[in-house]
Coordinates of C-alpha atoms and ligand atoms in Angstrom, one line a residue:
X15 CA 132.4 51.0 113.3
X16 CA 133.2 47.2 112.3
X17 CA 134.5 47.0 108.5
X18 CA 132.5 44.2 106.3
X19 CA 135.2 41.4 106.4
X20 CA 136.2 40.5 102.7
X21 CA 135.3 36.9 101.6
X22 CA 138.3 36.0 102.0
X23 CA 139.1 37.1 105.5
X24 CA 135.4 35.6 106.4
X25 CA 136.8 32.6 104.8
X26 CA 139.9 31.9 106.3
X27 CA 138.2 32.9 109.8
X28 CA 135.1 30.0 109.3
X29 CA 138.2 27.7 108.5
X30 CA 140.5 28.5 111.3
X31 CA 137.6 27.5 113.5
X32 CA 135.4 24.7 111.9
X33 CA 138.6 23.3 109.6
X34 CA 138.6 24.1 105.6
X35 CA 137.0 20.2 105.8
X36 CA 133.9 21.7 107.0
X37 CA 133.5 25.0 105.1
X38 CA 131.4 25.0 101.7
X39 CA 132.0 27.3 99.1
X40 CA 131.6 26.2 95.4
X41 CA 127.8 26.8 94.2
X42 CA 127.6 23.3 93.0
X43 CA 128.2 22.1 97.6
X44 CA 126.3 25.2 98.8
X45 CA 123.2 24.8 96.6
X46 CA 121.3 22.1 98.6
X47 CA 121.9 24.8 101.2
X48 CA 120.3 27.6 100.0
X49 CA 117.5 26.5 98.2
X50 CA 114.7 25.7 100.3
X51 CA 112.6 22.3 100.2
X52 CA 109.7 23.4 97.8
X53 CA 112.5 25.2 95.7
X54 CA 110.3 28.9 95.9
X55 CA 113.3 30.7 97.6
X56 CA 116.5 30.1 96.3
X57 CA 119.4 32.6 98.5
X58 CA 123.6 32.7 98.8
X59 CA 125.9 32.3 101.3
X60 CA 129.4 33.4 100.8
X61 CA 130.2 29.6 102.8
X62 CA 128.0 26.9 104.2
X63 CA 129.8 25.8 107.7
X64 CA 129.4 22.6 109.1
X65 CA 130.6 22.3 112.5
X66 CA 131.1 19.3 115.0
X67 CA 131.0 20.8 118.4
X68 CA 128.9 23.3 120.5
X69 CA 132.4 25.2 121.0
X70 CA 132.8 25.6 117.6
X71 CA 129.1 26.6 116.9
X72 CA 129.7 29.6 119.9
X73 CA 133.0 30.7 117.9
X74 CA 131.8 31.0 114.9
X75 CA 128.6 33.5 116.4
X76 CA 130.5 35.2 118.0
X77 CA 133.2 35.9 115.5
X78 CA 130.6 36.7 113.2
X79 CA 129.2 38.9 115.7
X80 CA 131.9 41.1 116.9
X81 CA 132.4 41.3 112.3
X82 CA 128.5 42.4 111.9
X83 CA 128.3 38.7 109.9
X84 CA 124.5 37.6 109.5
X85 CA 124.1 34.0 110.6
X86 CA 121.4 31.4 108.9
X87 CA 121.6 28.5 111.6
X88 CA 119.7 25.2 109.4
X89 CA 118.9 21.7 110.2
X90 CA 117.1 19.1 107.8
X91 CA 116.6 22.0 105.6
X92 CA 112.6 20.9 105.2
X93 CA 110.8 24.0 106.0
X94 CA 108.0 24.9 104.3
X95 CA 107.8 28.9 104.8
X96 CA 111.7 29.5 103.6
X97 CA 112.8 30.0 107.0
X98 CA 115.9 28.0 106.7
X99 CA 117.8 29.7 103.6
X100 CA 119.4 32.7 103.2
X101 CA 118.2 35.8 101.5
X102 CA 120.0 36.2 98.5
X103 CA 122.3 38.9 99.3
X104 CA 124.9 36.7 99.9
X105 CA 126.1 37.9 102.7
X106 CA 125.0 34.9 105.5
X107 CA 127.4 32.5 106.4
X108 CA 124.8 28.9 106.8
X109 CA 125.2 27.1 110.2
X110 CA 124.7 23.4 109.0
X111 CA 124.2 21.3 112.3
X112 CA 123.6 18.4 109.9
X113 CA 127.8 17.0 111.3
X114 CA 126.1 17.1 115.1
X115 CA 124.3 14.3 115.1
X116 CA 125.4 12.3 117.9
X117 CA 123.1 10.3 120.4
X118 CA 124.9 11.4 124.1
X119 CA 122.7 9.8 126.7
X120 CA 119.8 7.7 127.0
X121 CA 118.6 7.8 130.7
X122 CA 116.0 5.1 130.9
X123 CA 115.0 5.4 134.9
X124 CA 114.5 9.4 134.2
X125 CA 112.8 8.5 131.0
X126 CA 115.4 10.9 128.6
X127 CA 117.4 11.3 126.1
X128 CA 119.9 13.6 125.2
X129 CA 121.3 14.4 121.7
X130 CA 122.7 17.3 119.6
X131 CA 120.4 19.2 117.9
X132 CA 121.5 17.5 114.4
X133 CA 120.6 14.3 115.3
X134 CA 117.7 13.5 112.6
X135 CA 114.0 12.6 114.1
X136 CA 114.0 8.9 112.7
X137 CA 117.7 8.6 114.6
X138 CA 115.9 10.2 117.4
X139 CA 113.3 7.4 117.5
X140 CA 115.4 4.4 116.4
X141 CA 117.2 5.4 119.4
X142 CA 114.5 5.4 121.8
X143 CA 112.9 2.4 120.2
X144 CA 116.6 0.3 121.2
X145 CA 115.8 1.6 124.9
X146 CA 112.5 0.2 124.8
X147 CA 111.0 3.5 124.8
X148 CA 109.0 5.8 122.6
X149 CA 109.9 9.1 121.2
X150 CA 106.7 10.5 120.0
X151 CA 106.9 13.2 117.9
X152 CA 105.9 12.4 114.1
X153 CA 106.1 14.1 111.0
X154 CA 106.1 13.1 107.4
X155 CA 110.0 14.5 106.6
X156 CA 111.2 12.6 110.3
X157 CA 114.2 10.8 108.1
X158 CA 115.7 14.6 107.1
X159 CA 114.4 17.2 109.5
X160 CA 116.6 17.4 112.8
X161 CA 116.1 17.4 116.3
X162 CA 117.3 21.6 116.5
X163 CA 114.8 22.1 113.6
X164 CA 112.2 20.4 115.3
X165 CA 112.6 22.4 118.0
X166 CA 113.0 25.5 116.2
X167 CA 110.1 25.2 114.7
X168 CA 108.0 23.7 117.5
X169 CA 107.0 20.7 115.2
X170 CA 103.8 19.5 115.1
X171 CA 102.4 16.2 113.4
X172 CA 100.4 13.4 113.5
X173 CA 100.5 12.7 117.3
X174 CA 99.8 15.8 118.9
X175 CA 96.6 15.0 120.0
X176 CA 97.8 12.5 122.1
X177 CA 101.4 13.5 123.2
X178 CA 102.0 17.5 122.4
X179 CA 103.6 19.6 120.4
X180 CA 107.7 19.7 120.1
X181 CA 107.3 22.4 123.0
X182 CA 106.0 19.5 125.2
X183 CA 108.9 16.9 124.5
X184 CA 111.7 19.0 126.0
X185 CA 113.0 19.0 129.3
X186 CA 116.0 21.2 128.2
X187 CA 118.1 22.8 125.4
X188 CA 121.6 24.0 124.5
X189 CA 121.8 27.3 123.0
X190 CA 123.8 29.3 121.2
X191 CA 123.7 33.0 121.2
X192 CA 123.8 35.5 119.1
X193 CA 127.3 36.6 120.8
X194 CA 128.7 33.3 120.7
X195 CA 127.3 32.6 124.7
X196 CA 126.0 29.2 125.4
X197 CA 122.9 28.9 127.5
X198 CA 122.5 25.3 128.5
X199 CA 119.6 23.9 131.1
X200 CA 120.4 19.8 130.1
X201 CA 119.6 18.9 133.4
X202 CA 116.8 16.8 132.7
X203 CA 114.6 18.0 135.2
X204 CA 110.5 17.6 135.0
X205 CA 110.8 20.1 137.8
X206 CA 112.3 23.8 138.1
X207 CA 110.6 26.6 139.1
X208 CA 113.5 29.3 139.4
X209 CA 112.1 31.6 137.0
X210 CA 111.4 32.2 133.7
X211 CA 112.1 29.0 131.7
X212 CA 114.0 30.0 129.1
X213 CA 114.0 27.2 126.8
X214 CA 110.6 28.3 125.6
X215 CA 111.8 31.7 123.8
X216 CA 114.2 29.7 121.2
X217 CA 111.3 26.8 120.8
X218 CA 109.6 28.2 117.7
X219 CA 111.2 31.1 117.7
X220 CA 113.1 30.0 114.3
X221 CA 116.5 30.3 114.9
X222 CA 116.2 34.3 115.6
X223 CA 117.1 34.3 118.7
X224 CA 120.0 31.5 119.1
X225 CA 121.1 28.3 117.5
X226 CA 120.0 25.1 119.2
X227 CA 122.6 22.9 119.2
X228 CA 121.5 20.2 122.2
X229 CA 118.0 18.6 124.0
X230 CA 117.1 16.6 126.7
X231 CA 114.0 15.3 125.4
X232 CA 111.6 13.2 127.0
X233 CA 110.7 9.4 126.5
X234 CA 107.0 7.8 126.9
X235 CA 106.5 4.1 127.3
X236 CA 106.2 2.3 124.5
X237 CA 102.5 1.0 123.6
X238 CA 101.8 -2.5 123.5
X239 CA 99.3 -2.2 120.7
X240 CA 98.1 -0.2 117.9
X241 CA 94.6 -0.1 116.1
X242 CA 94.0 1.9 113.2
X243 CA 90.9 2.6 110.7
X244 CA 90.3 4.3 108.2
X245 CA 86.8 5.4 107.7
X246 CA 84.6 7.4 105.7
X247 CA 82.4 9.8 107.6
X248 CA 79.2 11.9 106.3
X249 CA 80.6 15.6 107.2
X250 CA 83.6 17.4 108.7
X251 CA 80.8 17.4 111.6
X252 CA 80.0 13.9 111.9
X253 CA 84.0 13.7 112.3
X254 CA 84.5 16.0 115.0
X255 CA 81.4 14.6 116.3
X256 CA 83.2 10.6 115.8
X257 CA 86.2 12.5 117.7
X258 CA 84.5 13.4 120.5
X259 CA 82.8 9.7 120.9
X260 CA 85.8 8.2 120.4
X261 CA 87.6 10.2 123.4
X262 CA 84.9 9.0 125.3
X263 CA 84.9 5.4 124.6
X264 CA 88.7 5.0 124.3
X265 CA 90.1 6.7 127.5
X266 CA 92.4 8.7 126.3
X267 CA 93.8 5.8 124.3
X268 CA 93.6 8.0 120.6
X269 CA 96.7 8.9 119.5
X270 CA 96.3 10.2 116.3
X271 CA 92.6 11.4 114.0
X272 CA 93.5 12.7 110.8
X273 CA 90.6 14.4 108.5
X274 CA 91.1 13.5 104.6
X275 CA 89.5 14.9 101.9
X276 CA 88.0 12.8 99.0
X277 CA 90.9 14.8 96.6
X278 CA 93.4 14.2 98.8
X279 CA 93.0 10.6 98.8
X280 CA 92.8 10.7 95.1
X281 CA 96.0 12.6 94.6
X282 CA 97.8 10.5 96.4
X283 CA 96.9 7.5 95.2
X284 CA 97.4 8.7 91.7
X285 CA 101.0 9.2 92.9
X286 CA 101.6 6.4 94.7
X287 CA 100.2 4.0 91.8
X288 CA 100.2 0.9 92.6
X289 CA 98.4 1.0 96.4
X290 CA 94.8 0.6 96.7
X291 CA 92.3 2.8 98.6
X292 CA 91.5 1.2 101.7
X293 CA 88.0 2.0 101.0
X294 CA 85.6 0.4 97.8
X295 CA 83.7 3.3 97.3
X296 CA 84.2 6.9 97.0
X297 CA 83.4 9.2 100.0
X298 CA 83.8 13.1 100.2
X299 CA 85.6 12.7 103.4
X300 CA 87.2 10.1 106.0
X301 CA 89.3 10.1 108.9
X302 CA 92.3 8.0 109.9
X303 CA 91.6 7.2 113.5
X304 CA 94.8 5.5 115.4
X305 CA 94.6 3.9 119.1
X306 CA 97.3 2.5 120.9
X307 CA 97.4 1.7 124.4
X308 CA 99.5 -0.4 127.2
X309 CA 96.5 -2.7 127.0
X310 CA 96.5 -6.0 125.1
X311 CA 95.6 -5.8 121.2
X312 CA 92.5 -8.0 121.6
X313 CA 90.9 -5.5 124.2
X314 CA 91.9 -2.4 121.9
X315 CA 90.6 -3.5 119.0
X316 CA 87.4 -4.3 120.6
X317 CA 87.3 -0.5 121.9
X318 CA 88.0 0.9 118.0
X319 CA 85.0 -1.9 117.1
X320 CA 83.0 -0.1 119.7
X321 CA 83.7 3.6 118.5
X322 CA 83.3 2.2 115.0
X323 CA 79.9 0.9 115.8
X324 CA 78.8 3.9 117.8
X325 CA 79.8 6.2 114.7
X326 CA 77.4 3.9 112.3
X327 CA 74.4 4.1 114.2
X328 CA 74.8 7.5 114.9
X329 CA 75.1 8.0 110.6
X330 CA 78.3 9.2 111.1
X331 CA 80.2 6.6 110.0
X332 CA 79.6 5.3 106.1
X333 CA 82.3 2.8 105.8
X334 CA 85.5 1.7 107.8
X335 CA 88.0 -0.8 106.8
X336 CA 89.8 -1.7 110.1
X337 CA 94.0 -2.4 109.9
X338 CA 94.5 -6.2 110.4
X339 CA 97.9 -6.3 110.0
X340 CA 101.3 -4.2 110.5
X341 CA 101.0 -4.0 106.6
X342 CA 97.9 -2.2 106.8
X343 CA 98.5 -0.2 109.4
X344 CA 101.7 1.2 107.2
X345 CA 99.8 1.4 104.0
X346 CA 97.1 3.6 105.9
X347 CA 99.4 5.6 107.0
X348 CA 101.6 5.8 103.8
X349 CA 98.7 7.1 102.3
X350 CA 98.0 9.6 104.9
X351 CA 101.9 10.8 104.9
X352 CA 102.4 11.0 101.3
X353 CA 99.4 13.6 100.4
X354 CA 102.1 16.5 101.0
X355 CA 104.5 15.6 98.7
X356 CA 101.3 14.3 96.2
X357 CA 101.2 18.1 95.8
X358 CA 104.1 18.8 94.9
X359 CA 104.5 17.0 91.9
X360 CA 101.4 18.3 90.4
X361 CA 103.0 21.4 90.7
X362 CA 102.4 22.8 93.8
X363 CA 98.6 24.1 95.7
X364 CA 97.7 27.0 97.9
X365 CA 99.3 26.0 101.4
X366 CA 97.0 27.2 104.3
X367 CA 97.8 25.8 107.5
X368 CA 95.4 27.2 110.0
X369 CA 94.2 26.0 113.2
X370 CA 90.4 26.7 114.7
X371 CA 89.2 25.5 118.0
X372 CA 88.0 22.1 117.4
X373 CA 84.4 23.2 118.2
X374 CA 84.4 25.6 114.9
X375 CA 86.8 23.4 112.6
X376 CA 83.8 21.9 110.6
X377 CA 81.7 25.0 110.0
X378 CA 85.2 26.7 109.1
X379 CA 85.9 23.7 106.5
X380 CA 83.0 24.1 104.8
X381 CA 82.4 27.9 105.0
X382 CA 86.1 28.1 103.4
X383 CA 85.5 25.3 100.7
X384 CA 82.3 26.9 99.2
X385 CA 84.5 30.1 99.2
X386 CA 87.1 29.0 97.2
X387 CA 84.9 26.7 94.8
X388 CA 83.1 30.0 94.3
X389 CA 85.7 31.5 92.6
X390 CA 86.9 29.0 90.6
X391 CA 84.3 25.8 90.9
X392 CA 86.9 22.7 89.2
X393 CA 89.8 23.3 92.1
X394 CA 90.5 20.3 93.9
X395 CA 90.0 20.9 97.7
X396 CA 92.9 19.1 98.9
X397 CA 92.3 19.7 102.8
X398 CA 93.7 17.2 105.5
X399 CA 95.2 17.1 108.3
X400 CA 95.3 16.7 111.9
X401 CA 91.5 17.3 113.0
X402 CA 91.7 16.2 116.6
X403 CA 94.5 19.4 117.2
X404 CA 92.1 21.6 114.9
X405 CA 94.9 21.5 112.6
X406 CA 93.5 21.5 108.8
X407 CA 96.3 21.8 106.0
X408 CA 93.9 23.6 103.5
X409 CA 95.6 23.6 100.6
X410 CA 93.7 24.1 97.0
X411 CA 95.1 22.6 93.9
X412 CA 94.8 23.8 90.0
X413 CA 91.8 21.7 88.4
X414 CA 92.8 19.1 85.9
X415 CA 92.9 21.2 83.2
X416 CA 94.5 24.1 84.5
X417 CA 98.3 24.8 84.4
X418 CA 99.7 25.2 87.7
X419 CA 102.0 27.9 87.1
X420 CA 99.1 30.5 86.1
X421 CA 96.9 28.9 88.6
X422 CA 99.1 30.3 91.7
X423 CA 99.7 32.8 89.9
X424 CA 96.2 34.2 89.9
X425 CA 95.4 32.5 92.8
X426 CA 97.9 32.0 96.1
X427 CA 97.6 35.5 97.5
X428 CA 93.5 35.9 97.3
X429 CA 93.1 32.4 98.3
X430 CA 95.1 32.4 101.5
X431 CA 94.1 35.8 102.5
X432 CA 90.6 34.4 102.2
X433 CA 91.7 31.6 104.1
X434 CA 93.9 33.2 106.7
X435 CA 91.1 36.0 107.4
X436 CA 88.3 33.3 107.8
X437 CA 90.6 31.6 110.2
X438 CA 91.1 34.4 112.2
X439 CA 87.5 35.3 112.5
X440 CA 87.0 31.9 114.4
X441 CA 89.5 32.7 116.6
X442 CA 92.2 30.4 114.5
X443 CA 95.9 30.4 114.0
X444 CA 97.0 31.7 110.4
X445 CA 99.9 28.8 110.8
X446 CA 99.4 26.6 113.1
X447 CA 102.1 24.2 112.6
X448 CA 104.1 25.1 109.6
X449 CA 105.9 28.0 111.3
X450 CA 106.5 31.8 109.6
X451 CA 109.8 32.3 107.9
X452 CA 109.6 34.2 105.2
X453 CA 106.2 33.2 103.1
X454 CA 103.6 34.3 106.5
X455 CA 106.2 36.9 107.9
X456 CA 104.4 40.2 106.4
X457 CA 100.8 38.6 107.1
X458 CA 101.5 38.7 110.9
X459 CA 101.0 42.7 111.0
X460 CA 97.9 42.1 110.0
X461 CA 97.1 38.9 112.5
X462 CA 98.6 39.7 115.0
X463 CA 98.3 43.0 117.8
X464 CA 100.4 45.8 118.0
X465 CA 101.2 44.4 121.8
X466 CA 102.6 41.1 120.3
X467 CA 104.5 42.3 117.8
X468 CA 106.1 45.1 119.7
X469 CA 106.7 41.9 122.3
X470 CA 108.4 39.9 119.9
X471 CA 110.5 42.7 118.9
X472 CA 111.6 43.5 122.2
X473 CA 112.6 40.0 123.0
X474 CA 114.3 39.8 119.8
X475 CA 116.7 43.0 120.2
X476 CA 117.5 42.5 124.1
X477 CA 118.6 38.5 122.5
X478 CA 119.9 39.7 119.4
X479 CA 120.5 43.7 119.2
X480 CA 122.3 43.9 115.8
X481 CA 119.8 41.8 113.8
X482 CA 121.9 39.0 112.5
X483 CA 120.5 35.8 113.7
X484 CA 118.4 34.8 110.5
X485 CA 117.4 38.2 109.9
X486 CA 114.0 38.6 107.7
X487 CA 112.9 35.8 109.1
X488 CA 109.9 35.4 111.3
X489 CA 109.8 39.2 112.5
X490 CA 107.5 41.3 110.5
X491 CA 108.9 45.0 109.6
X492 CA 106.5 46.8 112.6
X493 CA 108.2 50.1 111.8
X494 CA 108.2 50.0 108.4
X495 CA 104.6 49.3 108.1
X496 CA 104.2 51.7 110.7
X497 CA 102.5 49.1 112.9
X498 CA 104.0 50.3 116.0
X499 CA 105.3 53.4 118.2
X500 CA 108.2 51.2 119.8
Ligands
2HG867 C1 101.5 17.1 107.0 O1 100.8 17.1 107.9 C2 102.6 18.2 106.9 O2 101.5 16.2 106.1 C3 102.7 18.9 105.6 O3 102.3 19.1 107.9 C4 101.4 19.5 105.1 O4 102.4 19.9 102.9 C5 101.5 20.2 103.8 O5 100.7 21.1 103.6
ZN868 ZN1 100.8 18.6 109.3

C-alpha cells in the first residue's frame, strides 16, 4: 500500500526534479492556476510545477505515480468546461507546460513543424508565417491557449470548414504517460500504416490519458489572397442554402462561414464601442463568409461578387458590405471573435455548443430559439458560430432588465438540457468543439451508449489504471450511475 506523501516530501520531490525555480506554492502564484478562465471552478494544488523538458515532465508522472499523486497536466489554461483545474481537494500537483514553448524544427520541403506542446497558437503561426507557410488552425484565445491544449482538446475554430479540426493538423505527438513512459511518433510521416495510430486516443481525450508535451504539425501553403463579406441573410436557411452556392461557385476556395445572430452583433458592438457595424441596417441574421485562394485577389473577389450576386437574386442575401481593405477584413473579423468574451462581461449566458449535420442546423436554430423565447420571451438569443461545420454556439443571455446571477440561476440547467436533448434528436453533438471537463461530464451518461462509455472507460484504465491523470475530468461515473455492467 503507497502512504500519501506529506506536502512536504511531495514538495521537496517536485523540486529535486523540476528545481524549487519552477515549483509554485503560495496561493497568491498558484491562483491563475487553479481557477479556470470563466472563473466558475476555482480548485487547489498543493504546487503548480513548471517544467522545461520532456525528461522532466516523465519524472515527475511517474514519481507521482509510484506515490498515488493525482496529476492536472494544463496549457493556456482557456478551457471553457473546467477541464484544466484541479478539483479542490488539494491534492493535484498542476503540470504547467506554459516553460515548453520552444519552436524545434521547421521542415519546409515536408511541409512541418515541430514544437513542444507549450508553444502558444499565435507563436505557432508567427512561426509558420517566417517560413512562408500557413498554420491553420484559429481560435479566438490563439495568443494564450497552447499547442498541447490544442491538441488535447481537439480545437476547433473558425477554419474548419476548410482545413479540419486539430485532429487533422498532426502528423505526430509526444506523450507522456501516466507511469512516467514517453510515447513519441515525431516522425513526420503523412504515411504509416503499422497499426493502430495512437496519437488519436490522447487528441481530445483531455489530458486523461497522458500529457502532450511535443507535435509535428502540419503546414499548408500560404494563400495569396483573402476575400471576406459580411452579409445579412433572410433565414438560418437562406444561409445554409448561400453555403452550399457558395461551395459551388468558389471551388473549394471558402475557408471560413460564420452564422451571427442580430444579438450577437449587438453585444459585441456594445462592448467594443467605438467600431461600427459593417452593415446600415439591422438584420436578424448574417454570415461572415471568408475566401482565400492561391489565385490572384482580382479573380477572387470577382468569385465572392458572383456568390454574392447569386445569394441576392435568389432573396437570400439582403445586404453585404464586401472587405476592401486588410482593415476591414480585421474589423470583420474582430467583431466576429470578440462576441465570446462580449458575454462575459454581461455576466455570463447559457453556453450550448452543439453540432447538427448541416442539412438540419437551420430547422434546429429555429425549433431551439422559439423554445427558449417560450419560456422567457426578452432573452437575447446570442447564437453564432461556425455554420459551414454545423457548429452553432447557442448561448442565451439574461434580457436587459434581468440580473444575470438569478438568470443562470433559474435558467442554465433547463435551458441546456433543452438544448442538448434537441441536438441529440437531430443526430447532433452535445459539444461539439468546446470539449467536456467537468461542466458536460455527467450529461454524457445520458448522450452517450452504454458501449461508448464502457469503451472510454476501458481505454482509460488499461492507459491509466489508478485514476490519476486529471481525474473527474471527461469520464462520466458509469458505475455510480449504474450506467454500466463493466
Ligand atoms: C468561438 O467560436 C469560441 O468564439 C467560443 O468557440 C464560443 O464562448 C463561446 O461560446
Ligand atoms: Zn467556436
Amino acid at each position: 500500500m503507497t502512504v500519501t506523501p506529506t506536502p512536504a516530501t511531495l514538495l521537496s520531490a517536485m523540486q529535486d526534479i523540476v528545481g524549487a525555480g519552477n515549483c509554485l506554492t503560495a496561493d497568491a502564484d498558484t491562483e491563475s492556476y487553479v481557477t479556470d478562465y470563466r472563473r466558475l471552478y476555482k480548485g487547489k494544488a498543493p504546487v503548480v510545477v513548471t517544467p522545461t523538458t520532456t525528461e522532466q515532465v516523465s519524472r515527475v508522472m511517474a514519481w507521482c505515480h509510484a506515490n498515488d499523486v493525482p496529476v492536472v497536466p494544463q496549457g493556456g489554461n482557456t478551457s471553457l468546461m473546467g477541464g484544466a483545474v484541479p478539483d479542490d481537494s488539494g491534492t493535484a500537483v498542476v503540470i504547467s507546460l506554459k516553460k515548453m514553448h520552444r519552436v524545434l524544427a521547421i521542415d519546409t520541403v515536408n511541409d512541418t513543424m515541430t514544437v513542444e506542446a507549450g508553444v502558444t497558437l499565435s507563436a505557432a503561426r508567427a512561426a509558420a508565417d517566417e517560413a512562408r507557410r500557413l498554420f491553420p488552425l484559429r481560435i479566438g484565445s490563439e495568443g494564450s491557449c497552447q499547442i498541447g491544449g490544442n491538441l488535447s482538446t481537439n480545437a476547433g475554430g473558425t477554419a474548419v470548414l476548410r482545413y479540419g479540426n486539430m485532429r487533422d493538423l498532426v502528423l505526430g505527438i509526444e506523450v507522456v504517460l501516466p507511469d512516467g513512459r514517453v510515447f513519441s511518433s515525431l516522425k513526420g510521416l503523412r504515411k504509416d500504416n503499422t497499426g493502430y495510430d495512437l496519437k488519436h486516443l490522447f487528441i481530445g481525450a483531455e489530458g486523461t490519458l497522458g500529457i502532450i508535451t511535443g507535435a509535428v504539425l502540419k503546414l499548408m501553403p500560404q494563400p495569396r489572397s483573402t476575400a471576406v463579406a459580411f452579409v445579412a441573410v433572410q433565414s438560418p436557411a437562406a444561409a445554409v442554402e448561400l453555403l452550399g452556392r457558395a461551395r459551388a461557385l468558389s471551388g473549394g476556395a471558402i475557408t471560413a462561414f460564420e452564422l451571427i445572430s442580430s444579438p450577437a452583433l449587438e453585444l459585441v458592438l456594445e462592448y467594443l464601442g467605438n467600431i461600427p457595424s459593417p452593415l446600415e441596417s439591422r438584420h436578424d441574421w448574417m454570415v461572415l463568409i471568408e475566401l482565400t485562394s492561391g489565385i490572384d485577389e482580382e479573380t477572387l473577389n470577382g468569385t465572392l461578387m458572383e456568390i454574392l450576386e447569386a445569394g441576392l437574386e435568389g432573396g437570400l442575401v439582403v445586404d453585404a458590405a464586401v472587405a476592401s481593405s486588410l482593415a476591414d477584413v480585421q474589423q470583420f473579423w474582430r467583431i466576429r471573435e470578440e462576441i465570446s468574451d462580449a458575454q462575459t462581461r454581461t455576466g455570463g449566458s447559457i453556453k450550448c455548443d452543439i453540432s447538427v449535420p448541416v442539412s438540419r442546423i437551420a430547422q434546429f436554430t429555429e425549433n431551439a430559439s422559439a423554445k427558449v423565447l417560450a419560456l422567457e420571451p426578452a432573452t437575447r438569443m446570442v447564437i453564432y458560430g461556425h455554420m459551414g461545420d454545423g457548429n452553432v454556439h447557442f448561448n442565451p443571455l439574461r434580457p436587459r432588465e434581468r440580473d444575470a446571477k438569478s438568470f443562470l440561476a433559474q435558467w442554465y440547467k433547463p435551458v441546456s438540457d433543452l438544448v442538448d436533448g434537441l441536438a441529440h434528436a437531430e443526430n447532433g453533438s452535445i459539444s461539439a468543439e468546446h470539449g467536456v471537463g467537468v461542466a458536460k461530464r455527467d450529461d454524457l451518461l445520458q448522450y452517450k451508449s452504454s458501449v461508448e462509455l464502457e469503451l472510454m472507460w476501458q481505454v482509460k484504465r488499461a492507459l491509466d489504471p489508478k485514476n490519476l491523470l486529471n481525474p473527474g475530468r471527461l469520464l462520466p461515473d458509469i458505475d455510480a450511475a449504474g450506467k454500466s455492467g463493466a
